Amino acid sequence: KAGVTQTPRYLIKTRGQQVTLSCSPISGHRSVSWYQQTPGQGLQFLFEYFSETQRNKGNFPGRFSGRQFSNSRSEMNVSTLELGDSALYLCASSTGTPDGEQYFGPGTRLTVT
Amino acid sequence: AQSVTQPDIHITVSEGASLELRCNYSYGATPYLFWYVQSPGQGLQLLLKYFSGDTLVQGIKGFEAEFKRSQSSFNLRKPSVHWSDAAEYFCAVFLKAAGNKLTFGGGTRVLVKP
């Protein structure tokens, strides 16, 4: 089975712009979660989508949004980028069952200048 | 407050020596427990998990972890470290009642001396 793929792998944006990141989960997985990783805050949960519905949301401003398509692929959007949004954004897929075992993609490294 | 703590930010170990990474959690119920490893510039790879049953679990790459309910701990061990084990290790918990998400510890960076 192919693993979780994320595109693009690297991205450089300017403050004030917006960005869209993409995640393709493992085939058959219906849950996609997004995490932000920074040196200062560590790994923080952004949101989770299951069957095209946002099921859970972390403590991030409304500039961070996401969606999931019928094929379970997910996108994450960040509007009005700030310098502090520079981070590694990780996507994780799972079957969505309570055991919570999640498989991570390689991440998208976003740099905001 | 619910939290996951990895007390050691950095650990340096000689190749061939044993390794133990500590993880403590603070939750009202026993969550599902995980250890992940992250090599530089990479995503997270699942090493092992504990859901229930035998408190000593075996994982990939020769790692094992022991769940101790009385100490709210889930420490990761490896008997003999290889240079390729140099990476950052994250303990994580999953508790559906706490939001259906993984909550991570701050990570422990492992350096391996030749």
PDB file of C-alpha atoms in Angstrom:
ATOM      1  CA  LYS A   1       0.000   0.000   0.000  1.00  0.00           C
ATOM      2  CA  ALA A   2       1.224   3.472  -0.784  1.00  0.00           C
ATOM      3  CA  GLY A   3       1.803   5.689   2.214  1.00  0.00           C
ATOM      4  CA  VAL A   4       0.502   9.150   2.973  1.00  0.00           C
ATOM      5  CA  THR A   5       1.597  11.704   0.413  1.00  0.00           C
ATOM      6  CA  GLN A   6       1.775  15.443   0.864  1.00  0.00           C
ATOM      7  CA  THR A   7       2.316  18.117  -1.729  1.00  0.00           C
ATOM      8  CA  PRO A   8       4.194  20.278  -2.074  1.00  0.00           C
ATOM      9  CA  ARG A   9       7.099  19.247   0.131  1.00  0.00           C
ATOM     10  CA  TYR A  10       8.503  22.757   0.384  1.00  0.00           C
ATOM     11  CA  LEU A  11       6.878  26.128   0.004  1.00  0.00           C
ATOM     12  CA  ILE A  12       8.013  29.705   0.423  1.00  0.00           C
ATOM     13  CA  LYS A  13       5.373  32.388   0.752  1.00  0.00           C
ATOM     14  CA  THR A  14       5.261  36.052   1.623  1.00  0.00           C
ATOM     15  CA  ARG A  15       3.462  37.445   4.658  1.00  0.00           C
ATOM     16  CA  GLY A  16      -0.153  38.235   3.807  1.00  0.00           C
ATOM     17  CA  GLN A  17      -0.466  35.603   1.088  1.00  0.00           C
ATOM     18  CA  GLN A  18      -2.498  32.457   1.366  1.00  0.00           C
ATOM     19  CA  VAL A  19      -1.433  28.858   0.850  1.00  0.00           C
ATOM     20  CA  THR A  20      -3.065  25.507   0.193  1.00  0.00           C
ATOM     21  CA  LEU A  21      -1.472  22.223   1.191  1.00  0.00           C
ATOM     22  CA  SER A  22      -2.628  18.833  -0.002  1.00  0.00           C
ATOM     23  CA  CYS A  23      -2.689  15.406   1.593  1.00  0.00           C
ATOM     24  CA  SER A  24      -3.591  12.041   0.080  1.00  0.00           C
ATOM     25  CA  PRO A  25      -4.245   9.398   2.742  1.00  0.00           C
ATOM     26  CA  ILE A  26      -3.563   5.703   2.626  1.00  0.00           C
ATOM     27  CA  SER A  27      -6.073   3.909   0.439  1.00  0.00           C
ATOM     28  CA  GLY A  28      -9.121   2.938   2.495  1.00  0.00           C
ATOM     29  CA  HIS A  29      -8.475   5.440   5.252  1.00  0.00           C
ATOM     30  CA  ARG A  30     -11.306   7.877   5.807  1.00  0.00           C
ATOM     31  CA  SER A  31      -9.801  10.091   8.484  1.00  0.00           C
ATOM     32  CA  VAL A  32      -7.230  12.794   7.844  1.00  0.00           C
ATOM     33  CA  SER A  33      -5.699  14.862  10.620  1.00  0.00           C
ATOM     34  CA  TRP A  34      -3.420  17.865  10.305  1.00  0.00           C
ATOM     35  CA  TYR A  35      -0.672  18.895  12.716  1.00  0.00           C
ATOM     36  CA  GLN A  36       1.646  21.862  12.882  1.00  0.00           C
ATOM     37  CA  GLN A  37       5.193  21.331  14.099  1.00  0.00           C
ATOM     38  CA  THR A  38       7.387  24.226  15.213  1.00  0.00           C
ATOM     39  CA  PRO A  39      10.520  24.309  17.378  1.00  0.00           C
ATOM     40  CA  GLY A  40       8.786  26.454  19.972  1.00  0.00           C
ATOM     41  CA  GLN A  41       5.350  24.849  20.239  1.00  0.00           C
ATOM     42  CA  GLY A  42       6.139  21.296  19.190  1.00  0.00           C
ATOM     43  CA  LEU A  43       3.455  19.201  17.537  1.00  0.00           C
ATOM     44  CA  GLN A  44       0.002  20.728  17.726  1.00  0.00           C
ATOM     45  CA  PHE A  45      -3.269  19.375  16.402  1.00  0.00           C
ATOM     46  CA  LEU A  46      -5.043  21.527  13.834  1.00  0.00           C
ATOM     47  CA  PHE A  47      -8.125  19.555  12.784  1.00  0.00           C
ATOM     48  CA  GLU A  48      -9.452  16.194  11.726  1.00  0.00           C
ATOM     49  CA  TYR A  49     -11.717  15.318   8.845  1.00  0.00           C
ATOM     50  CA  PHE A  50     -13.704  12.115   8.544  1.00  0.00           C
ATOM     51  CA  SER A  51     -15.912  11.336   5.589  1.00  0.00           C
ATOM     52  CA  GLU A  52     -15.776  14.949   4.364  1.00  0.00           C
ATOM     53  CA  THR A  53     -16.823  16.390   7.740  1.00  0.00           C
ATOM     54  CA  GLN A  54     -14.665  18.202  10.223  1.00  0.00           C
ATOM     55  CA  ARG A  55     -14.902  16.047  13.298  1.00  0.00           C
ATOM     56  CA  ASN A  56     -12.510  17.807  15.597  1.00  0.00           C
ATOM     57  CA  LYS A  57     -10.658  21.096  15.719  1.00  0.00           C
ATOM     58  CA  GLY A  58      -7.629  22.323  17.621  1.00  0.00           C
ATOM     59  CA  ASN A  59      -6.985  25.732  19.059  1.00  0.00           C
ATOM     60  CA  PHE A  60      -5.929  27.659  15.971  1.00  0.00           C
ATOM     61  CA  PRO A  61      -7.331  30.895  14.507  1.00  0.00           C
ATOM     62  CA  GLY A  62      -9.899  30.880  11.747  1.00  0.00           C
ATOM     63  CA  ARG A  63      -7.179  31.635   9.186  1.00  0.00           C
ATOM     64  CA  PHE A  64      -6.512  27.916   9.263  1.00  0.00           C
ATOM     65  CA  SER A  65      -9.143  25.894   7.470  1.00  0.00           C
ATOM     66  CA  GLY A  66      -9.448  22.601   5.720  1.00  0.00           C
ATOM     67  CA  ARG A  67     -11.659  20.355   3.743  1.00  0.00           C
ATOM     68  CA  GLN A  68     -11.901  16.762   2.663  1.00  0.00           C
ATOM     69  CA  PHE A  69     -13.069  15.408  -0.631  1.00  0.00           C
ATOM     70  CA  SER A  70     -15.128  12.324  -1.404  1.00  0.00           C
ATOM     71  CA  ASN A  71     -11.952  10.367  -2.208  1.00  0.00           C
ATOM     72  CA  SER A  72     -10.648  11.237   1.303  1.00  0.00           C
ATOM     73  CA  ARG A  73      -7.964  13.550  -0.001  1.00  0.00           C
ATOM     74  CA  SER A  74      -7.679  16.630   2.157  1.00  0.00           C
ATOM     75  CA  GLU A  75      -6.516  20.179   1.740  1.00  0.00           C
ATOM     76  CA  MET A  76      -5.473  22.684   4.334  1.00  0.00           C
ATOM     77  CA  ASN A  77      -5.609  26.398   3.688  1.00  0.00           C
ATOM     78  CA  VAL A  78      -3.939  29.194   5.586  1.00  0.00           C
ATOM     79  CA  SER A  79      -5.004  32.714   4.704  1.00  0.00           C
ATOM     80  CA  THR A  80      -3.220  35.975   5.465  1.00  0.00           C
ATOM     81  CA  LEU A  81       0.041  34.267   6.307  1.00  0.00           C
ATOM     82  CA  GLU A  82       2.085  35.443   9.256  1.00  0.00           C
ATOM     83  CA  LEU A  83       5.760  34.864   9.973  1.00  0.00           C
ATOM     84  CA  GLY A  84       4.740  32.605  12.846  1.00  0.00           C
ATOM     85  CA  ASP A  85       3.000  30.232  10.448  1.00  0.00           C
ATOM     86  CA  SER A  86       6.387  28.994   9.280  1.00  0.00           C
ATOM     87  CA  ALA A  87       6.353  25.354  10.258  1.00  0.00           C
ATOM     88  CA  LEU A  88       6.317  21.753   9.150  1.00  0.00           C
ATOM     89  CA  TYR A  89       2.720  20.772   8.445  1.00  0.00           C
ATOM     90  CA  LEU A  90       2.073  17.081   8.878  1.00  0.00           C
ATOM     91  CA  CYS A  91      -0.869  15.126   7.657  1.00  0.00           C
ATOM     92  CA  ALA A  92      -1.867  11.816   9.193  1.00  0.00           C
ATOM     93  CA  SER A  93      -4.357   9.268   7.980  1.00  0.00           C
ATOM     94  CA  SER A  94      -6.223   6.599   9.853  1.00  0.00           C
ATOM     95  CA  THR A  95      -9.268   4.412   9.502  1.00  0.00           C
ATOM     96  CA  GLY A  96     -11.029   6.716  11.933  1.00  0.00           C
ATOM     97  CA  THR A  97     -11.724   4.038  14.525  1.00  0.00           C
ATOM     98  CA  PRO A  98     -11.179   4.811  18.216  1.00  0.00           C
ATOM     99  CA  ASP A  99      -7.770   3.136  18.390  1.00  0.00           C
ATOM    100  CA  GLY A 100      -6.410   6.293  16.842  1.00  0.00           C
ATOM    101  CA  GLU A 101      -3.451   4.703  15.066  1.00  0.00           C
ATOM    102  CA  GLN A 102      -2.303   7.351  12.654  1.00  0.00           C
ATOM    103  CA  TYR A 103       0.172   7.170   9.817  1.00  0.00           C
ATOM    104  CA  PHE A 104       2.042  10.328   8.935  1.00  0.00           C
ATOM    105  CA  GLY A 105       3.140  11.806   5.667  1.00  0.00           C
ATOM    106  CA  PRO A 106       6.547  13.433   5.136  1.00  0.00           C
ATOM    107  CA  GLY A 107       5.145  16.906   5.739  1.00  0.00           C
ATOM    108  CA  THR A 108       5.152  20.218   3.928  1.00  0.00           C
ATOM    109  CA  ARG A 109       7.786  22.693   5.050  1.00  0.00           C
ATOM    110  CA  LEU A 110       6.244  26.175   4.838  1.00  0.00           C
ATOM    111  CA  THR A 111       8.469  29.210   5.137  1.00  0.00           C
ATOM    112  CA  VAL A 112       6.840  32.637   5.395  1.00  0.00           C
ATOM    113  CA  THR A 113       9.074  35.616   4.637  1.00  0.00           C
TER     114      THR A 113
ATOM    115  CA  ALA B   1      -4.734  19.564  32.953  1.00  0.00           C
ATOM    116  CA  GLN B   2      -4.241  16.740  30.494  1.00  0.00           C
ATOM    117  CA  SER B   3      -0.673  16.530  29.305  1.00  0.00           C
ATOM    118  CA  VAL B   4       2.140  14.375  28.024  1.00  0.00           C
ATOM    119  CA  THR B   5       5.615  14.943  29.403  1.00  0.00           C
ATOM    120  CA  GLN B   6       8.956  13.818  28.113  1.00  0.00           C
ATOM    121  CA  PRO B   7      11.366  15.010  30.796  1.00  0.00           C
ATOM    122  CA  ASP B   8      14.534  14.634  28.746  1.00  0.00           C
ATOM    123  CA  ILE B   9      15.013  17.085  25.886  1.00  0.00           C
ATOM    124  CA  HIS B  10      18.330  15.600  24.799  1.00  0.00           C
ATOM    125  CA  ILE B  11      19.990  12.268  25.466  1.00  0.00           C
ATOM    126  CA  THR B  12      23.446  11.252  24.279  1.00  0.00           C
ATOM    127  CA  VAL B  13      24.264   7.560  24.211  1.00  0.00           C
ATOM    128  CA  SER B  14      27.204   5.562  22.928  1.00  0.00           C
ATOM    129  CA  GLU B  15      26.645   3.126  20.091  1.00  0.00           C
ATOM    130  CA  GLY B  16      25.939  -0.298  21.515  1.00  0.00           C
ATOM    131  CA  ALA B  17      24.744   1.052  24.844  1.00  0.00           C
ATOM    132  CA  SER B  18      21.174   0.773  26.070  1.00  0.00           C
ATOM    133  CA  LEU B  19      18.642   3.563  25.736  1.00  0.00           C
ATOM    134  CA  GLU B  20      15.608   4.493  27.785  1.00  0.00           C
ATOM    135  CA  LEU B  21      13.312   7.407  27.000  1.00  0.00           C
ATOM    136  CA  ARG B  22      10.783   8.514  29.546  1.00  0.00           C
ATOM    137  CA  CYS B  23       7.165   9.474  28.995  1.00  0.00           C
ATOM    138  CA  ASN B  24       4.540  10.402  31.552  1.00  0.00           C
ATOM    139  CA  TYR B  25       0.938  11.326  30.930  1.00  0.00           C
ATOM    140  CA  SER B  26      -1.704  13.025  32.961  1.00  0.00           C
ATOM    141  CA  TYR B  27      -5.194  11.868  32.061  1.00  0.00           C
ATOM    142  CA  GLY B  28      -8.150  10.708  34.047  1.00  0.00           C
ATOM    143  CA  ALA B  29      -8.404   7.467  32.128  1.00  0.00           C
ATOM    144  CA  THR B  30      -5.779   5.298  30.481  1.00  0.00           C
ATOM    145  CA  PRO B  31      -5.339   6.554  26.942  1.00  0.00           C
ATOM    146  CA  TYR B  32      -3.994   4.741  23.975  1.00  0.00           C
ATOM    147  CA  LEU B  33      -0.214   5.234  23.958  1.00  0.00           C
ATOM    148  CA  PHE B  34       2.233   5.568  21.106  1.00  0.00           C
ATOM    149  CA  TRP B  35       5.875   6.182  20.370  1.00  0.00           C
ATOM    150  CA  TYR B  36       6.902   7.826  17.110  1.00  0.00           C
ATOM    151  CA  VAL B  37      10.342   8.560  15.680  1.00  0.00           C
ATOM    152  CA  GLN B  38      11.237  11.446  13.402  1.00  0.00           C
ATOM    153  CA  SER B  39      14.446  11.662  11.415  1.00  0.00           C
ATOM    154  CA  PRO B  40      15.595  15.124  10.313  1.00  0.00           C
ATOM    155  CA  GLY B  41      13.313  16.624   7.699  1.00  0.00           C
ATOM    156  CA  GLN B  42      10.985  13.654   7.762  1.00  0.00           C
ATOM    157  CA  GLY B  43       7.524  12.794   8.995  1.00  0.00           C
ATOM    158  CA  LEU B  44       6.727  10.616  11.969  1.00  0.00           C
ATOM    159  CA  GLN B  45       7.110   6.855  11.915  1.00  0.00           C
ATOM    160  CA  LEU B  46       5.164   4.723  14.371  1.00  0.00           C
ATOM    161  CA  LEU B  47       7.478   2.592  16.522  1.00  0.00           C
ATOM    162  CA  LEU B  48       4.927   0.891  18.739  1.00  0.00           C
ATOM    163  CA  LYS B  49       1.586   1.272  20.447  1.00  0.00           C
ATOM    164  CA  TYR B  50      -0.250   0.168  23.570  1.00  0.00           C
ATOM    165  CA  PHE B  51      -3.987  -0.246  23.714  1.00  0.00           C
ATOM    166  CA  SER B  52      -4.527  -2.876  26.388  1.00  0.00           C
ATOM    167  CA  GLY B  53      -3.298  -6.247  27.609  1.00  0.00           C
ATOM    168  CA  ASP B  54       0.357  -7.119  28.048  1.00  0.00           C
ATOM    169  CA  THR B  55       2.088  -4.064  29.458  1.00  0.00           C
ATOM    170  CA  LEU B  56       5.356  -4.763  27.640  1.00  0.00           C
ATOM    171  CA  VAL B  57       4.980  -4.109  23.927  1.00  0.00           C
ATOM    172  CA  GLN B  58       7.408  -4.785  21.162  1.00  0.00           C
ATOM    173  CA  GLY B  59       7.864  -2.484  18.216  1.00  0.00           C
ATOM    174  CA  ILE B  60       9.921  -2.081  15.117  1.00  0.00           C
ATOM    175  CA  LYS B  61      13.676  -1.522  14.958  1.00  0.00           C
ATOM    176  CA  GLY B  62      14.250  -3.456  18.191  1.00  0.00           C
ATOM    177  CA  PHE B  63      12.361  -1.030  20.426  1.00  0.00           C
ATOM    178  CA  GLU B  64      10.078  -1.976  23.283  1.00  0.00           C
ATOM    179  CA  ALA B  65       8.009   0.002  25.758  1.00  0.00           C
ATOM    180  CA  GLU B  66       6.509  -0.728  29.131  1.00  0.00           C
ATOM    181  CA  PHE B  67       3.220   0.676  30.360  1.00  0.00           C
ATOM    182  CA  LYS B  68       3.014   1.267  34.110  1.00  0.00           C
ATOM    183  CA  ARG B  69      -0.428   2.352  35.168  1.00  0.00           C
ATOM    184  CA  SER B  70       0.616   3.179  38.730  1.00  0.00           C
ATOM    185  CA  GLN B  71       3.214   5.627  37.449  1.00  0.00           C
ATOM    186  CA  SER B  72       1.245   6.866  34.414  1.00  0.00           C
ATOM    187  CA  SER B  73       4.330   6.114  32.376  1.00  0.00           C
ATOM    188  CA  PHE B  74       5.128   4.543  29.025  1.00  0.00           C
ATOM    189  CA  ASN B  75       8.904   4.403  28.728  1.00  0.00           C
ATOM    190  CA  LEU B  76      10.673   3.386  25.538  1.00  0.00           C
ATOM    191  CA  ARG B  77      13.754   1.167  25.598  1.00  0.00           C
ATOM    192  CA  LYS B  78      16.302  -0.352  23.296  1.00  0.00           C
ATOM    193  CA  PRO B  79      18.989  -2.752  24.542  1.00  0.00           C
ATOM    194  CA  SER B  80      21.692  -1.776  22.059  1.00  0.00           C
ATOM    195  CA  VAL B  81      21.613   1.467  20.121  1.00  0.00           C
ATOM    196  CA  HIS B  82      22.787   1.782  16.532  1.00  0.00           C
ATOM    197  CA  TRP B  83      24.049   4.998  14.941  1.00  0.00           C
ATOM    198  CA  SER B  84      20.915   5.034  12.776  1.00  0.00           C
ATOM    199  CA  ASP B  85      18.786   5.463  15.916  1.00  0.00           C
ATOM    200  CA  ALA B  86      19.856   9.097  16.159  1.00  0.00           C
ATOM    201  CA  ALA B  87      16.584  10.960  15.741  1.00  0.00           C
ATOM    202  CA  GLU B  88      13.846  12.676  17.708  1.00  0.00           C
ATOM    203  CA  TYR B  89      11.370  10.526  19.571  1.00  0.00           C
ATOM    204  CA  PHE B  90       7.851  11.519  20.477  1.00  0.00           C
ATOM    205  CA  CYS B  91       5.485   9.962  22.939  1.00  0.00           C
ATOM    206  CA  ALA B  92       1.820  10.492  22.100  1.00  0.00           C
ATOM    207  CA  VAL B  93      -1.522   9.702  23.659  1.00  0.00           C
ATOM    208  CA  PHE B  94      -4.949   9.294  22.152  1.00  0.00           C
ATOM    209  CA  LEU B  95      -8.066   9.567  24.236  1.00  0.00           C
ATOM    210  CA  LYS B  96     -11.352   9.809  22.422  1.00  0.00           C
ATOM    211  CA  ALA B  97     -12.945  11.666  25.314  1.00  0.00           C
ATOM    212  CA  ALA B  98     -10.190  14.256  25.074  1.00  0.00           C
ATOM    213  CA  GLY B  99     -10.948  15.174  21.494  1.00  0.00           C
ATOM    214  CA  ASN B 100     -10.228  12.266  19.199  1.00  0.00           C
ATOM    215  CA  LYS B 101      -6.701  13.477  18.484  1.00  0.00           C
ATOM    216  CA  LEU B 102      -3.101  12.644  19.242  1.00  0.00           C
ATOM    217  CA  THR B 103      -1.465  14.764  21.926  1.00  0.00           C
ATOM    218  CA  PHE B 104       2.308  14.733  21.787  1.00  0.00           C
ATOM    219  CA  GLY B 105       5.045  15.185  24.306  1.00  0.00           C
ATOM    220  CA  GLY B 106       7.757  17.712  23.593  1.00  0.00           C
ATOM    221  CA  GLY B 107      10.107  15.110  22.147  1.00  0.00           C
ATOM    222  CA  THR B 108      13.508  13.742  23.089  1.00  0.00           C
ATOM    223  CA  ARG B 109      16.418  14.175  20.710  1.00  0.00           C
ATOM    224  CA  VAL B 110      18.794  11.230  20.783  1.00  0.00           C
ATOM    225  CA  LEU B 111      22.407  11.647  19.766  1.00  0.00           C
ATOM    226  CA  VAL B 112      24.526   8.533  19.236  1.00  0.00           C
ATOM    227  CA  LYS B 113      28.280   8.688  19.856  1.00  0.00           C
ATOM    228  CA  PRO B 114      30.512   6.334  17.868  1.00  0.00           C
TER     229      PRO B 114
END
